[in-house]
PDB file of C-alpha atoms in Angstrom:
ATOM      1  CA  MET A   1      12.629  -7.774  -7.572  1.00  0.00           C
ATOM      2  CA  ASN A   2       9.410  -9.066  -9.067  1.00  0.00           C
ATOM      3  CA  GLN A   3       7.086  -7.113 -11.286  1.00  0.00           C
ATOM      4  CA  SER A   4       3.975  -7.690 -13.325  1.00  0.00           C
ATOM      5  CA  GLU A   5       4.384  -8.621 -16.972  1.00  0.00           C
ATOM      6  CA  SER A   6       3.891  -4.972 -17.898  1.00  0.00           C
ATOM      7  CA  ILE A   7       4.415  -1.781 -15.911  1.00  0.00           C
ATOM      8  CA  GLY A   8       3.404   0.588 -18.722  1.00  0.00           C
ATOM      9  CA  LYS A   9       0.650   2.189 -16.621  1.00  0.00           C
ATOM     10  CA  LEU A  10       2.401   1.899 -13.271  1.00  0.00           C
ATOM     11  CA  ALA A  11       5.617   3.612 -14.432  1.00  0.00           C
ATOM     12  CA  PRO A  12       4.170   7.006 -15.449  1.00  0.00           C
ATOM     13  CA  ALA A  13       1.907   7.027 -12.373  1.00  0.00           C
ATOM     14  CA  LEU A  14       4.922   6.369 -10.140  1.00  0.00           C
ATOM     15  CA  VAL A  15       6.885   9.140 -11.863  1.00  0.00           C
ATOM     16  CA  ALA A  16       4.011  11.549 -11.203  1.00  0.00           C
ATOM     17  CA  ALA A  17       3.632  10.437  -7.583  1.00  0.00           C
ATOM     18  CA  GLN A  18       7.349  10.676  -6.837  1.00  0.00           C
ATOM     19  CA  ALA A  19       7.444  14.168  -8.352  1.00  0.00           C
ATOM     20  CA  GLU A  20       4.932  15.267  -5.691  1.00  0.00           C
ATOM     21  CA  ILE A  21       6.435  13.496  -2.698  1.00  0.00           C
ATOM     22  CA  GLY A  22       8.502  15.633  -0.381  1.00  0.00           C
ATOM     23  CA  GLY A  23      10.562  14.505   2.546  1.00  0.00           C
ATOM     24  CA  ALA A  24       9.548  13.098   5.888  1.00  0.00           C
ATOM     25  CA  VAL A  25      10.226  15.414   8.809  1.00  0.00           C
ATOM     26  CA  LYS A  26      12.604  14.094  11.448  1.00  0.00           C
ATOM     27  CA  GLY A  27      10.507  14.191  14.600  1.00  0.00           C
ATOM     28  CA  SER A  28      11.515  11.089  16.545  1.00  0.00           C
ATOM     29  CA  GLU A  29      14.543  10.741  18.805  1.00  0.00           C
ATOM     30  CA  ASN A  30      17.121   7.960  18.704  1.00  0.00           C
ATOM     31  CA  PRO A  31      18.597   8.105  22.219  1.00  0.00           C
ATOM     32  CA  PHE A  32      21.375   5.610  21.427  1.00  0.00           C
ATOM     33  CA  PHE A  33      22.836   7.737  18.612  1.00  0.00           C
ATOM     34  CA  LYS A  34      21.509  11.062  19.969  1.00  0.00           C
ATOM     35  CA  SER A  35      19.908  11.860  16.620  1.00  0.00           C
ATOM     36  CA  GLN A  36      16.509  12.454  15.093  1.00  0.00           C
ATOM     37  CA  TYR A  37      14.767  10.482  12.351  1.00  0.00           C
ATOM     38  CA  ALA A  38      11.459  10.342  10.482  1.00  0.00           C
ATOM     39  CA  ASP A  39       9.470   7.501  12.017  1.00  0.00           C
ATOM     40  CA  LEU A  40       7.204   5.056  10.162  1.00  0.00           C
ATOM     41  CA  ASN A  41       4.042   7.063  10.896  1.00  0.00           C
ATOM     42  CA  THR A  42       5.580  10.251   9.476  1.00  0.00           C
ATOM     43  CA  VAL A  43       6.655   8.418   6.321  1.00  0.00           C
ATOM     44  CA  ILE A  44       3.193   6.869   5.855  1.00  0.00           C
ATOM     45  CA  LEU A  45       1.464  10.228   6.391  1.00  0.00           C
ATOM     46  CA  ALA A  46       3.688  11.853   3.757  1.00  0.00           C
ATOM     47  CA  LEU A  47       3.196   9.091   1.165  1.00  0.00           C
ATOM     48  CA  LYS A  48      -0.356   7.844   1.556  1.00  0.00           C
ATOM     49  CA  PRO A  49      -2.388  10.745   0.101  1.00  0.00           C
ATOM     50  CA  ILE A  50      -0.102  11.042  -2.928  1.00  0.00           C
ATOM     51  CA  PHE A  51      -0.041   7.296  -3.573  1.00  0.00           C
ATOM     52  CA  VAL A  52      -3.836   7.117  -3.283  1.00  0.00           C
ATOM     53  CA  LYS A  53      -4.216  10.107  -5.631  1.00  0.00           C
ATOM     54  CA  HIS A  54      -2.149   8.263  -8.276  1.00  0.00           C
ATOM     55  CA  GLY A  55      -3.926   4.920  -7.883  1.00  0.00           C
ATOM     56  CA  PHE A  56      -1.454   3.035  -5.696  1.00  0.00           C
ATOM     57  CA  ALA A  57      -1.861   0.722  -2.765  1.00  0.00           C
ATOM     58  CA  VAL A  58       1.122  -0.513  -0.798  1.00  0.00           C
ATOM     59  CA  ILE A  59       1.129  -3.917   0.843  1.00  0.00           C
ATOM     60  CA  GLN A  60       3.805  -4.762   3.400  1.00  0.00           C
ATOM     61  CA  LEU A  61       4.045  -8.134   5.114  1.00  0.00           C
ATOM     62  CA  PRO A  62       6.646  -9.493   7.536  1.00  0.00           C
ATOM     63  CA  VAL A  63       9.082 -12.065   6.133  1.00  0.00           C
ATOM     64  CA  SER A  64      11.820 -14.176   7.659  1.00  0.00           C
ATOM     65  CA  ASP A  65      14.643 -16.356   6.451  1.00  0.00           C
ATOM     66  CA  VAL A  66      17.833 -17.836   7.870  1.00  0.00           C
ATOM     67  CA  ASN A  67      19.381 -14.336   7.931  1.00  0.00           C
ATOM     68  CA  GLY A  68      16.697 -12.649  10.035  1.00  0.00           C
ATOM     69  CA  VAL A  69      13.388 -10.847   9.636  1.00  0.00           C
ATOM     70  CA  GLY A  70      12.225  -8.093   7.351  1.00  0.00           C
ATOM     71  CA  VAL A  71       9.452  -7.080   5.039  1.00  0.00           C
ATOM     72  CA  SER A  72       8.032  -7.797   1.629  1.00  0.00           C
ATOM     73  CA  THR A  73       6.738  -4.616  -0.022  1.00  0.00           C
ATOM     74  CA  ARG A  74       4.462  -4.480  -3.044  1.00  0.00           C
ATOM     75  CA  ILE A  75       3.311  -1.298  -4.735  1.00  0.00           C
ATOM     76  CA  GLN A  76       0.138  -2.170  -6.613  1.00  0.00           C
ATOM     77  CA  HIS A  77      -1.318   0.154  -9.238  1.00  0.00           C
ATOM     78  CA  GLU A  78      -5.052   0.326  -9.906  1.00  0.00           C
ATOM     79  CA  SER A  79      -4.310  -1.114 -13.367  1.00  0.00           C
ATOM     80  CA  GLY A  80      -3.265  -4.373 -11.699  1.00  0.00           C
ATOM     81  CA  GLU A  81       0.427  -3.784 -12.398  1.00  0.00           C
ATOM     82  CA  PHE A  82       2.875  -4.130  -9.513  1.00  0.00           C
ATOM     83  CA  ILE A  83       6.477  -4.055  -8.390  1.00  0.00           C
ATOM     84  CA  GLU A  84       7.595  -5.958  -5.297  1.00  0.00           C
ATOM     85  CA  ASP A  85      10.670  -6.961  -3.410  1.00  0.00           C
ATOM     86  CA  SER A  86      11.680  -8.050   0.071  1.00  0.00           C
ATOM     87  CA  PHE A  87      14.692  -7.912   2.316  1.00  0.00           C
ATOM     88  CA  THR A  88      15.646  -9.159   5.727  1.00  0.00           C
ATOM     89  CA  LEU A  89      17.793  -7.757   8.492  1.00  0.00           C
ATOM     90  CA  PRO A  90      19.912  -9.737  10.941  1.00  0.00           C
ATOM     91  CA  LEU A  91      18.746  -9.822  14.545  1.00  0.00           C
ATOM     92  CA  ALA A  92      21.140  -9.020  17.379  1.00  0.00           C
ATOM     93  CA  LYS A  93      18.720 -10.708  19.779  1.00  0.00           C
ATOM     94  CA  LYS A  94      16.197 -13.371  18.869  1.00  0.00           C
ATOM     95  CA  ASP A  95      13.117 -12.157  20.700  1.00  0.00           C
ATOM     96  CA  PRO A  96       9.768 -10.634  19.670  1.00  0.00           C
ATOM     97  CA  GLN A  97      10.829  -7.052  20.476  1.00  0.00           C
ATOM     98  CA  ALA A  98      13.941  -7.264  18.288  1.00  0.00           C
ATOM     99  CA  ALA A  99      11.927  -8.847  15.466  1.00  0.00           C
ATOM    100  CA  GLY A 100       9.236  -6.152  15.725  1.00  0.00           C
ATOM    101  CA  SER A 101      11.831  -3.385  15.652  1.00  0.00           C
ATOM    102  CA  ALA A 102      13.561  -4.890  12.613  1.00  0.00           C
ATOM    103  CA  ILE A 103      10.245  -5.244  10.764  1.00  0.00           C
ATOM    104  CA  THR A 104       9.296  -1.624  11.529  1.00  0.00           C
ATOM    105  CA  TYR A 105      12.728  -0.455  10.401  1.00  0.00           C
ATOM    106  CA  ALA A 106      12.449  -2.456   7.171  1.00  0.00           C
ATOM    107  CA  LYS A 107       8.937  -1.116   6.482  1.00  0.00           C
ATOM    108  CA  ARG A 108      10.088   2.477   6.947  1.00  0.00           C
ATOM    109  CA  TYR A 109      13.105   2.145   4.666  1.00  0.00           C
ATOM    110  CA  ALA A 110      11.175   0.260   1.975  1.00  0.00           C
ATOM    111  CA  LEU A 111       8.508   2.994   1.901  1.00  0.00           C
ATOM    112  CA  LYS A 112      11.112   5.757   1.793  1.00  0.00           C
ATOM    113  CA  ALA A 113      12.788   4.015  -1.144  1.00  0.00           C
ATOM    114  CA  LEU A 114       9.477   3.791  -3.035  1.00  0.00           C
ATOM    115  CA  GLY A 115       8.897   7.511  -2.626  1.00  0.00           C
ATOM    116  CA  LEU A 116      12.552   8.593  -3.115  1.00  0.00           C
ATOM    117  CA  MET A 117      12.001  10.266   0.223  1.00  0.00           C
ATOM    118  CA  PRO A 118      14.753  11.962   2.234  1.00  0.00           C
ATOM    119  CA  ASP A 119      14.574  12.790   5.937  1.00  0.00           C
ATOM    120  CA  LEU A 120      14.206  16.517   6.462  1.00  0.00           C
ATOM    121  CA  ASP A 121      14.993  18.685   9.445  1.00  0.00           C
ATOM    122  CA  ASP A 122      11.893  20.393  10.741  1.00  0.00           C
ATOM    123  CA  ASP A 123      12.685  23.814   9.288  1.00  0.00           C
ATOM    124  CA  ALA A 124       9.676  24.160   6.947  1.00  0.00           C
ATOM    125  CA  GLU A 125      11.912  25.326   4.079  1.00  0.00           C
ATOM    126  CA  GLY A 126      13.252  21.823   3.549  1.00  0.00           C
ATOM    127  CA  ALA A 127       9.730  20.458   3.276  1.00  0.00           C
ATOM    128  CA  MET A 128       8.964  22.869   0.422  1.00  0.00           C
ATOM    129  CA  PHE A 129      11.003  20.769  -2.058  1.00  0.00           C
ATOM    130  CA  ARG A 130      11.686  23.758  -4.279  1.00  0.00           C
ATOM    131  CA  GLN A 131      12.429  22.946  -7.892  1.00  0.00           C
ATOM    132  CA  GLN A 132      16.032  23.352  -9.018  1.00  0.00           C
ATOM    133  CA  LYS A 133      15.850  22.299 -12.666  1.00  0.00           C
ATOM    134  CA  ALA A 134      12.964  21.054 -14.761  1.00  0.00           C
ATOM    135  CA  HIS A 135      13.706  18.090 -16.976  1.00  0.00           C
ATOM    136  CA  THR A 136      12.846  18.042 -20.654  1.00  0.00           C
ATOM    137  CA  GLU A 137       9.969  16.190 -22.277  1.00  0.00           C
ATOM    138  CA  GLU A 138      12.568  14.020 -24.013  1.00  0.00           C
ATOM    139  CA  GLU A 139      14.080  13.008 -20.636  1.00  0.00           C
ATOM    140  CA  ARG A 140      10.616  12.250 -19.244  1.00  0.00           C
ATOM    141  CA  THR A 141       9.727  10.108 -22.266  1.00  0.00           C
ATOM    142  CA  ARG A 142      13.025   8.204 -22.071  1.00  0.00           C
ATOM    143  CA  PHE A 143      12.507   7.599 -18.363  1.00  0.00           C
ATOM    144  CA  ILE A 144       9.001   6.198 -18.853  1.00  0.00           C
ATOM    145  CA  ASP A 145      10.123   4.071 -21.809  1.00  0.00           C
ATOM    146  CA  LEU A 146      12.993   2.568 -19.812  1.00  0.00           C
ATOM    147  CA  MET A 147      10.808   1.944 -16.757  1.00  0.00           C
ATOM    148  CA  ALA A 148       8.083   0.269 -18.802  1.00  0.00           C
ATOM    149  CA  ASN A 149      10.375  -1.749 -21.073  1.00  0.00           C
ATOM    150  CA  ASN A 150       9.754  -5.458 -20.589  1.00  0.00           C
ATOM    151  CA  ASP A 151      12.803  -6.873 -22.387  1.00  0.00           C
ATOM    152  CA  GLY A 152      14.728  -7.479 -19.193  1.00  0.00           C
ATOM    153  CA  TRP A 153      15.372  -3.909 -18.134  1.00  0.00           C
ATOM    154  CA  GLY A 154      13.119  -3.211 -15.187  1.00  0.00           C
ATOM    155  CA  LEU A 155      13.809  -0.605 -12.513  1.00  0.00           C
ATOM    156  CA  LYS A 156      17.161  -1.949 -11.346  1.00  0.00           C
ATOM    157  CA  LYS A 157      18.780  -1.790 -14.778  1.00  0.00           C
ATOM    158  CA  PHE A 158      17.152   1.573 -15.415  1.00  0.00           C
ATOM    159  CA  GLY A 159      18.903   3.021 -12.369  1.00  0.00           C
ATOM    160  CA  GLN A 160      22.213   1.526 -13.443  1.00  0.00           C
ATOM    161  CA  GLU A 161      21.809   2.944 -16.956  1.00  0.00           C
ATOM    162  CA  VAL A 162      20.904   6.531 -16.180  1.00  0.00           C
ATOM    163  CA  GLY A 163      22.756   7.117 -12.901  1.00  0.00           C
ATOM    164  CA  ASN A 164      22.005   9.452 -10.012  1.00  0.00           C
ATOM    165  CA  ASP A 165      22.325  12.765 -11.860  1.00  0.00           C
ATOM    166  CA  VAL A 166      19.649  11.893 -14.406  1.00  0.00           C
ATOM    167  CA  MET A 167      17.435  10.314 -11.736  1.00  0.00           C
ATOM    168  CA  SER A 168      17.651  13.522  -9.677  1.00  0.00           C
ATOM    169  CA  ALA A 169      16.837  15.677 -12.698  1.00  0.00           C
ATOM    170  CA  LEU A 170      13.891  13.495 -13.661  1.00  0.00           C
ATOM    171  CA  PHE A 171      12.340  13.596 -10.237  1.00  0.00           C
ATOM    172  CA  SER A 172      12.872  17.325  -9.683  1.00  0.00           C
ATOM    173  CA  SER A 173      10.181  18.625 -12.004  1.00  0.00           C
TER     174      SER A 173
END
């Protein structure tokens, strides 16, 4: 993962944006697995207005390496601060259709990760994202401090430090 020298403005804006983001409704069919999923368009439609409201632009470009094809994703804050990373997926077939599918898949999963976005069944209640437990001001402050800390922490170490329970509590208010 790469990030700008500071993410002190990006971090609180991302916390606020993620607190507003609900899930993406599963509306597309996967005939191979006989299941439904939230497609790329649904994910973009759920994220875009909230990201714009909080001063974010997302840039996604195709990438390739010896392992396959994928996507590089950068979330850029209006302050100039950014976080970016890329990943590739192996290709079962080496043709343009397989590459395009892998890139679309990578884009969708990268965007869902940025928004902490689950797939939801289309039952309306799931999309409401009702609050279970509000986190304290102390938890919020610690979260922002850890996210913005530039002494080698970054987002990856933050997640390792606080774990899933704290992450869930922080993003549920």
